[in-house]
Coordinates of C-alpha atoms in Angstrom, one line a residue:
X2 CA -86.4 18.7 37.3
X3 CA -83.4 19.4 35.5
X4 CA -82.5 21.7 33.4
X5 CA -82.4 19.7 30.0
X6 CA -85.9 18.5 32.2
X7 CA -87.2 22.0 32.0
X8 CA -85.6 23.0 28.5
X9 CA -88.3 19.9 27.0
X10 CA -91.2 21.5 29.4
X11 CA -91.2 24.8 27.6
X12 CA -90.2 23.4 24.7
X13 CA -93.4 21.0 25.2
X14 CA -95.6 24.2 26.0
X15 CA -94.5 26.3 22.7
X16 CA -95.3 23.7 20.8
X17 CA -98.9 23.0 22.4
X18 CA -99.8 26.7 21.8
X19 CA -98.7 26.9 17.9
X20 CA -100.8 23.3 17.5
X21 CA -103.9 25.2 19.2
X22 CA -103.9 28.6 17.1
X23 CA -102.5 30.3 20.1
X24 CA -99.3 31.6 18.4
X25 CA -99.1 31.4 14.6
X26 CA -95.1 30.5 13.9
X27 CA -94.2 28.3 10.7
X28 CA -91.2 26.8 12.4
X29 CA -91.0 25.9 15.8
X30 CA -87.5 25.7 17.6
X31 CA -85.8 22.2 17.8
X32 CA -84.6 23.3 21.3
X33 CA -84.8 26.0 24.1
X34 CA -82.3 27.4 26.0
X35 CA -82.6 27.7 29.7
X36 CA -80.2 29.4 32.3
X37 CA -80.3 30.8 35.8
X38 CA -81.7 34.3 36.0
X39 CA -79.7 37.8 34.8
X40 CA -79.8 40.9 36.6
X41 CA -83.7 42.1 37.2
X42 CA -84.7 37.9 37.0
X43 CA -86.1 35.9 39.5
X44 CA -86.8 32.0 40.8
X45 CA -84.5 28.8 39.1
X46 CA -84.1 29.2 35.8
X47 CA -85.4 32.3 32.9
X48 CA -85.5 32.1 29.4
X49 CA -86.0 34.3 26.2
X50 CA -87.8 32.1 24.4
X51 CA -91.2 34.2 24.0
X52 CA -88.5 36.9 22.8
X53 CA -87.5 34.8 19.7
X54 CA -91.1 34.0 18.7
X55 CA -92.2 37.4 19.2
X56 CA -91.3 38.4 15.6
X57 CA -92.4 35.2 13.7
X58 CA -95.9 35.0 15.8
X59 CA -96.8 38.7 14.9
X60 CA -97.2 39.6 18.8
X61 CA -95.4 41.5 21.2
X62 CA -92.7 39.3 23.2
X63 CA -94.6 40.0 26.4
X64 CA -97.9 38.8 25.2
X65 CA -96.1 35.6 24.0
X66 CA -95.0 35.2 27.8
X67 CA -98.0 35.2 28.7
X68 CA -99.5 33.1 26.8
X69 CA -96.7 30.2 27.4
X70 CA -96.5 31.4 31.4
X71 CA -100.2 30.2 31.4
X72 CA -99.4 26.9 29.9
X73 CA -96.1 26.1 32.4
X74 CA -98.1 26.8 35.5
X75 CA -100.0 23.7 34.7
X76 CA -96.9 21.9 34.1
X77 CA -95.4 18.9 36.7
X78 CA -92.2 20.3 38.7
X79 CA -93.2 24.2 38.0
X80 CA -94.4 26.6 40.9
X81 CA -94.4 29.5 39.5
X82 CA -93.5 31.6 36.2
X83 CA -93.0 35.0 36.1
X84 CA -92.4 37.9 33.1
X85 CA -89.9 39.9 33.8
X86 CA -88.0 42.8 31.0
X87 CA -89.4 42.7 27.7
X88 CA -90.4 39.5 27.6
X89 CA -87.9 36.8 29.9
X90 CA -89.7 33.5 31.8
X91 CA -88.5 33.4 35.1
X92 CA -89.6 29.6 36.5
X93 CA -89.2 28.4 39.6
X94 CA -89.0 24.8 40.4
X95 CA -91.5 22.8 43.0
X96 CA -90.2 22.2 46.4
X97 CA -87.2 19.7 46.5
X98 CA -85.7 20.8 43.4
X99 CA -82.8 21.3 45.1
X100 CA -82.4 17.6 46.6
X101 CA -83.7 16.4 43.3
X102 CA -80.8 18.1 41.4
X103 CA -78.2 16.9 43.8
X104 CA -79.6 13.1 43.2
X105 CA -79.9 13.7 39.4
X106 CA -75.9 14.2 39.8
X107 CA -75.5 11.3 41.9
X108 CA -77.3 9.0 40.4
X109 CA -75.4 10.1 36.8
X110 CA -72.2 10.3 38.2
X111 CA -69.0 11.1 36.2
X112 CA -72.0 11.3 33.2
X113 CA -73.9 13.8 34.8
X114 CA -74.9 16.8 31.6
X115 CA -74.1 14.0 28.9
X116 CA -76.8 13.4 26.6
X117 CA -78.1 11.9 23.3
X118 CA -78.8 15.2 21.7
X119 CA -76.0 14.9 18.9
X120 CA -77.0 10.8 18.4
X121 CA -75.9 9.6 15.2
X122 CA -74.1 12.3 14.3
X123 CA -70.2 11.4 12.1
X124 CA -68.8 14.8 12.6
X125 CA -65.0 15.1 11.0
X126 CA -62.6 17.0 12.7
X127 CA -59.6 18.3 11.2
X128 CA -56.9 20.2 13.3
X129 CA -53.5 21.6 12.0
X130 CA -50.4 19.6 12.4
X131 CA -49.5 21.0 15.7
X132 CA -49.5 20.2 19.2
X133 CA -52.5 22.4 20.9
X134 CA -54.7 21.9 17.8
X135 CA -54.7 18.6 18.3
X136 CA -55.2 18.6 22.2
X137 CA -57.8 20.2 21.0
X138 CA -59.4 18.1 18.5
X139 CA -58.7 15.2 21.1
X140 CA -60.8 17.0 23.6
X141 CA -63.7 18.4 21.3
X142 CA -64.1 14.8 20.3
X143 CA -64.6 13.5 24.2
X144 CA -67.4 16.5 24.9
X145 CA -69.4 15.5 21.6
X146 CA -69.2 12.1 22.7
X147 CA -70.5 13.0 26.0
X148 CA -73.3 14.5 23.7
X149 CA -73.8 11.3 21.3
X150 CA -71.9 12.5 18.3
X151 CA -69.5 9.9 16.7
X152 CA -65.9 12.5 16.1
X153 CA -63.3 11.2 13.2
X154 CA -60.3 13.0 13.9
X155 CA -58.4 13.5 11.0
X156 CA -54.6 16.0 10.7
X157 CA -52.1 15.8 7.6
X158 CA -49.7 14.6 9.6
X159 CA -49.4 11.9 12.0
X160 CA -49.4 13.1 16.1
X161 CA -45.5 12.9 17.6
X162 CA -44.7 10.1 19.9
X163 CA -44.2 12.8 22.7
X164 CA -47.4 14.1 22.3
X165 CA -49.5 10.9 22.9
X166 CA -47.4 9.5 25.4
X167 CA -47.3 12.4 27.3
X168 CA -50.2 14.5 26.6
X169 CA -52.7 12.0 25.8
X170 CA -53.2 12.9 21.8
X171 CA -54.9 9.8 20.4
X172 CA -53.1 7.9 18.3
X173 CA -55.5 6.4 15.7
X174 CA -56.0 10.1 14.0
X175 CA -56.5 9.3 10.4
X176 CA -53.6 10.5 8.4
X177 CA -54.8 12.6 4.6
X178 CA -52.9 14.4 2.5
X179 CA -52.3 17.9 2.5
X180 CA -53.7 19.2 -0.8
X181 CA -57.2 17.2 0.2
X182 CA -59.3 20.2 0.5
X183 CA -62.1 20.2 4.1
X184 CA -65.2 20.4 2.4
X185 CA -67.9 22.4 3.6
X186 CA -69.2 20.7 6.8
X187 CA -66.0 19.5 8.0
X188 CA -64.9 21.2 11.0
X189 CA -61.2 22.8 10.8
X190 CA -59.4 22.9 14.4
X191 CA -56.6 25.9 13.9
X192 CA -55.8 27.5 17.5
X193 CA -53.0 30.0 18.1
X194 CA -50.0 27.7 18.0
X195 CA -49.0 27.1 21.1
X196 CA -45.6 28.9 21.5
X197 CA -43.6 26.0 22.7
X198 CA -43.3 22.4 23.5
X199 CA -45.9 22.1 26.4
X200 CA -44.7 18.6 27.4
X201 CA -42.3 19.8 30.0
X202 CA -45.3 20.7 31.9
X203 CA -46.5 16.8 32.1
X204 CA -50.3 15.6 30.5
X205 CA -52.6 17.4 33.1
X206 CA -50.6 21.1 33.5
X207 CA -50.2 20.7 29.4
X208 CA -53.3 20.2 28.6
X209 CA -54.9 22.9 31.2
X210 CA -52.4 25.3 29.5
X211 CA -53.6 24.7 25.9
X212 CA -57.5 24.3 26.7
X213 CA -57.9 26.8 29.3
X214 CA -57.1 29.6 26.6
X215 CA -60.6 30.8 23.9
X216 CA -58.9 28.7 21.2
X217 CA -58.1 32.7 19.2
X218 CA -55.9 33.2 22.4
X219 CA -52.0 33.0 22.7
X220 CA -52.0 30.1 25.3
X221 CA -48.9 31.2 27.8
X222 CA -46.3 28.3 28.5
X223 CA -43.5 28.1 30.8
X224 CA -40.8 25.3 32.4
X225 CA -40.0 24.7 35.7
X226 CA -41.1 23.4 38.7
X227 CA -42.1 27.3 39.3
X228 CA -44.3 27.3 36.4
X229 CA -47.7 28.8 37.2
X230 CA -49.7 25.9 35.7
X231 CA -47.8 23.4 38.7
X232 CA -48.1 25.5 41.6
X233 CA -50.3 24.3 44.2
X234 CA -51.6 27.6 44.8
X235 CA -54.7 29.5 44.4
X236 CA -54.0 31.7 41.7
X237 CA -53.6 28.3 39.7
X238 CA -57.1 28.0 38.5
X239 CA -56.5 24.4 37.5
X240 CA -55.0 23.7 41.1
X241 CA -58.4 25.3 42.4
X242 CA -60.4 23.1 40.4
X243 CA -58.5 20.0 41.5
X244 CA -58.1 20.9 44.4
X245 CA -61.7 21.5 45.1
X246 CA -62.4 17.7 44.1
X247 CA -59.6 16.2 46.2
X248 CA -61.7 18.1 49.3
X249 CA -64.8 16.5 48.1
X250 CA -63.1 12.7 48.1
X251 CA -61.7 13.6 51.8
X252 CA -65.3 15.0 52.9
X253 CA -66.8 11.6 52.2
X254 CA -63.7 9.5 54.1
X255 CA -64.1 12.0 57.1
X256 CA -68.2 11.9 57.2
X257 CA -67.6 7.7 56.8
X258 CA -65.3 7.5 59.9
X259 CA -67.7 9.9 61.7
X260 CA -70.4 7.3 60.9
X261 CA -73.0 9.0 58.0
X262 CA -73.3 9.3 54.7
X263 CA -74.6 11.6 52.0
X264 CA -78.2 12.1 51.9
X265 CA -79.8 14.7 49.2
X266 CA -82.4 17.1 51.2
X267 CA -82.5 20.8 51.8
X268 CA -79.7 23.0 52.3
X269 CA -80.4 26.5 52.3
X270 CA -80.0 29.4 50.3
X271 CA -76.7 30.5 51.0
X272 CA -75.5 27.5 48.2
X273 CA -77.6 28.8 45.5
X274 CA -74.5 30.1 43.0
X275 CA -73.4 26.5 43.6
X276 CA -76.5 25.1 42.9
X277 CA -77.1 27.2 39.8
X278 CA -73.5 26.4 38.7
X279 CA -74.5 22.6 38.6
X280 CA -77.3 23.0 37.1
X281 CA -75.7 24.5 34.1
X282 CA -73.6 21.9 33.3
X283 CA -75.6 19.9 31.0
X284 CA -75.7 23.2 29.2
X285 CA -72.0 24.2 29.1
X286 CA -71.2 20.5 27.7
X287 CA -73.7 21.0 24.6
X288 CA -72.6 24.9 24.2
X289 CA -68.8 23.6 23.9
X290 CA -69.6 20.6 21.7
X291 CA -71.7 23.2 19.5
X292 CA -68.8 25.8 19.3
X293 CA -65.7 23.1 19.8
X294 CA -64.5 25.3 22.8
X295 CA -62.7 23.4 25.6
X296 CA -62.3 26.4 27.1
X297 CA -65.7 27.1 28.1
X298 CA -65.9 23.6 30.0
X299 CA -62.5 24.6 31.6
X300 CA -63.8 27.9 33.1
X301 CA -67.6 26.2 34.2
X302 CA -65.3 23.9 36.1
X303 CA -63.0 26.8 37.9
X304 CA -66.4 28.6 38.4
X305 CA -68.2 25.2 40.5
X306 CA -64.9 25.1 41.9
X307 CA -65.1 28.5 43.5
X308 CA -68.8 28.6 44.1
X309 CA -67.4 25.1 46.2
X310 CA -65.0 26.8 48.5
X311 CA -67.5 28.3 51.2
X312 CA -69.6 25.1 51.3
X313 CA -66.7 23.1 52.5
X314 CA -66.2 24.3 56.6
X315 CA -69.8 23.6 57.0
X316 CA -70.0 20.0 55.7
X317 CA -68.8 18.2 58.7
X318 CA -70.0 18.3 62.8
X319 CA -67.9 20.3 64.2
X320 CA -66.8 19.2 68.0
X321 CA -69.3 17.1 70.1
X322 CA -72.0 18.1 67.1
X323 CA -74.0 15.4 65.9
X324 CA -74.3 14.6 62.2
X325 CA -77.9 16.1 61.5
X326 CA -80.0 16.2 58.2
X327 CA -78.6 19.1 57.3
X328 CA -74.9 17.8 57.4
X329 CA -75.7 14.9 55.4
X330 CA -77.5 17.1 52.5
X331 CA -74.8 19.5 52.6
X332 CA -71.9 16.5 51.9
X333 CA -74.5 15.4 49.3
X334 CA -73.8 18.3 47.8
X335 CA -70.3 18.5 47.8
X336 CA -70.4 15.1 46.6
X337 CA -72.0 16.3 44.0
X338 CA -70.0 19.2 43.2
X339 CA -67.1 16.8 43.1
X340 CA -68.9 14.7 40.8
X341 CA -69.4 17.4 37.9
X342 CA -65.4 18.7 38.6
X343 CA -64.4 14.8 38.2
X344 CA -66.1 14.3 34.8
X345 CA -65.3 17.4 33.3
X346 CA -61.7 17.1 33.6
X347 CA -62.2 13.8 32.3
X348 CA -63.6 15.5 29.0
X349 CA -60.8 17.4 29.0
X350 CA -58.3 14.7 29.1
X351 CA -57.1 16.0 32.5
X352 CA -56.5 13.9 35.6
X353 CA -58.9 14.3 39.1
X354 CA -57.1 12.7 42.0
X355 CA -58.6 11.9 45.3
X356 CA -55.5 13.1 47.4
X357 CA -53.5 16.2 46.5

């Protein structure tokens, strides 16, 4: 089950106990959010659902728990549901979830976390007449395409030739005049300006330099082949991120000359931030299409990267070892991994090679 899966099941079950008298609320949410368990939480996945209904069914949060815990142990996929703090859901997932997610990432590949929850939505985007707005503006408009949403990019000022042929700025923005005022709706792109010309840096270092940054921060810029945003080292997050996918590529070229392939399946417990990483994407890409932050895509992808790193020694036979179940789920998984890093850089505009 994924988590978009699991967001319908509750969803699902709140809905089933206001039809049935069970809780008494006049609107019922169009979505709920889940997320792997805080400090105190337990099994796959927790949410605070029963803590926003609370108020608007007249009960305490932890009676509303209850009564959706009792529904969602009856539901397909769900093992267990626990109450935890004043109120939180704590589900865990059948058996298999695990393999099931891995598979879910395969079988979606570069598309994994994209959905058709914005479908049929025009949504006009207007960024300032500057060069990290619209990188921006360009990006916001790939993630709420990944999400179904049709962007119209619009500036007062038509994008430099510099900037779409070397950062990747689309160059069918529609053009209005200045004294055309955004109505209410419209959403106006204005980051801190970048504080100079980012093109020295080349599309993908550029880029990673002006979405990296919370769009409110000062994005820093340098030249030079000594520039932090082109070292191949790992205090270069995007480097780390890239990196990480280039391993993946050269996992599955190494397990094919050894003779197996990826196979989802168990693979212990010592994965599980990389697991629960993964499992969040779907969320990160509708959380930055709702707030048209790059930036939180950019930092999900540095943290699968990292939560990457110690699966990668373990991946392949080492010696006169024999590829076993366990090697195959494990590459499975780093194919995986590789999988979300690939198509979020995409979204960002930002190249993911197979060899670096």
């Amino acid at each position: 089950m994924t988590p978009v899966e699991l967001s319908r099941t509750v969803l699902h079950a709140v809905r089933r106990a206001v039809d049935e008298g069970e809780l008494a609320v006049a609107v019922v949410p169009e979505r709920v959010v889940v997320a792997p368990p805080g400090p105190g939480g337990c099994g796959d996945y927790a949410t605070n659902v029963a803590l926003q209904l609370a108020r608007p069914a007249g009960q305490p949060a932890p009676a509303v728990a209850e009564v959706l815990r009792t529904r969602l142990l009856d539901a397909d996929g769900i093992s267990d549901v626990v109450v935890t703090g004043p109120g939180f859901l704590n589900i865990s997932l059948a058996g298999g979830s695990d393999a099931r997610l891995v598979g879910d990432i395969l079988r979606a590949g570069p598309r994994y976390g994209h959905s058709d929850a914005l479908a049929g939505q025009a949504i006009e985007l207007h960024a300032a007449p500057e060069v990290r707005a619209l990188v921006l503006m360009d990006s916001v408009a790939r993630v709420l395409r990944s999400q179904g949403a049709r962007p119209e990019l619009h500036c007062t000022r038509a994008p430099e030739d510099a900037w779409v042929r070397i950062l990747g700025v689309p160059r069918d923005i529609h053009v209005i005049p200045r004294d055309i005022h955004v109505r209410p709706g419209r959403d106006p792109l204005r980051p801190v300006p970048a504080p100079a010309d980012p093109t020295p840096l080349g599309r993908d270092a550029a880029r990673w330099a002006l979405l990296h940054p919370a769009p409110h921060d000062r994005p820093h810029l340098g030249g030079g082949q000594d520039d932090q945003h082109l070292a191949q080292r790992e205090t270069n997050p995007l480097f780390r991120v890239r990196y990480a996918h280039a391993r993946t590529r050269a996992l599955l070229r190494n397990a094919a000359d050894l003779g197996f392939t990826p196979d989802p399946g168990p693979v212990g417990t010592d994965v599980d931030a990389l697991l629960h990483t993964l499992a969040d994407h779907p969320r990160v890409l509708a959380a930055t299409a709702a707030h048209r932050a790059p930036d939180r895509l950019a930092r999900h992808l540095v943290a699968v990267a990292d939560a990457l790193a110690p699966l990668l020694p373990s991946v392949l036979p080492l010696g006169d070892e024999k590829p076993s179940a366990a090697h195959r789920a494990r590459l499975a998984l780093a194919e995986a991994a590789g999988t979300v890093l690939a198509g979020g850089l995409t979204l960002l505009g930002i190249d993911a090679p197979e060899h670096l």
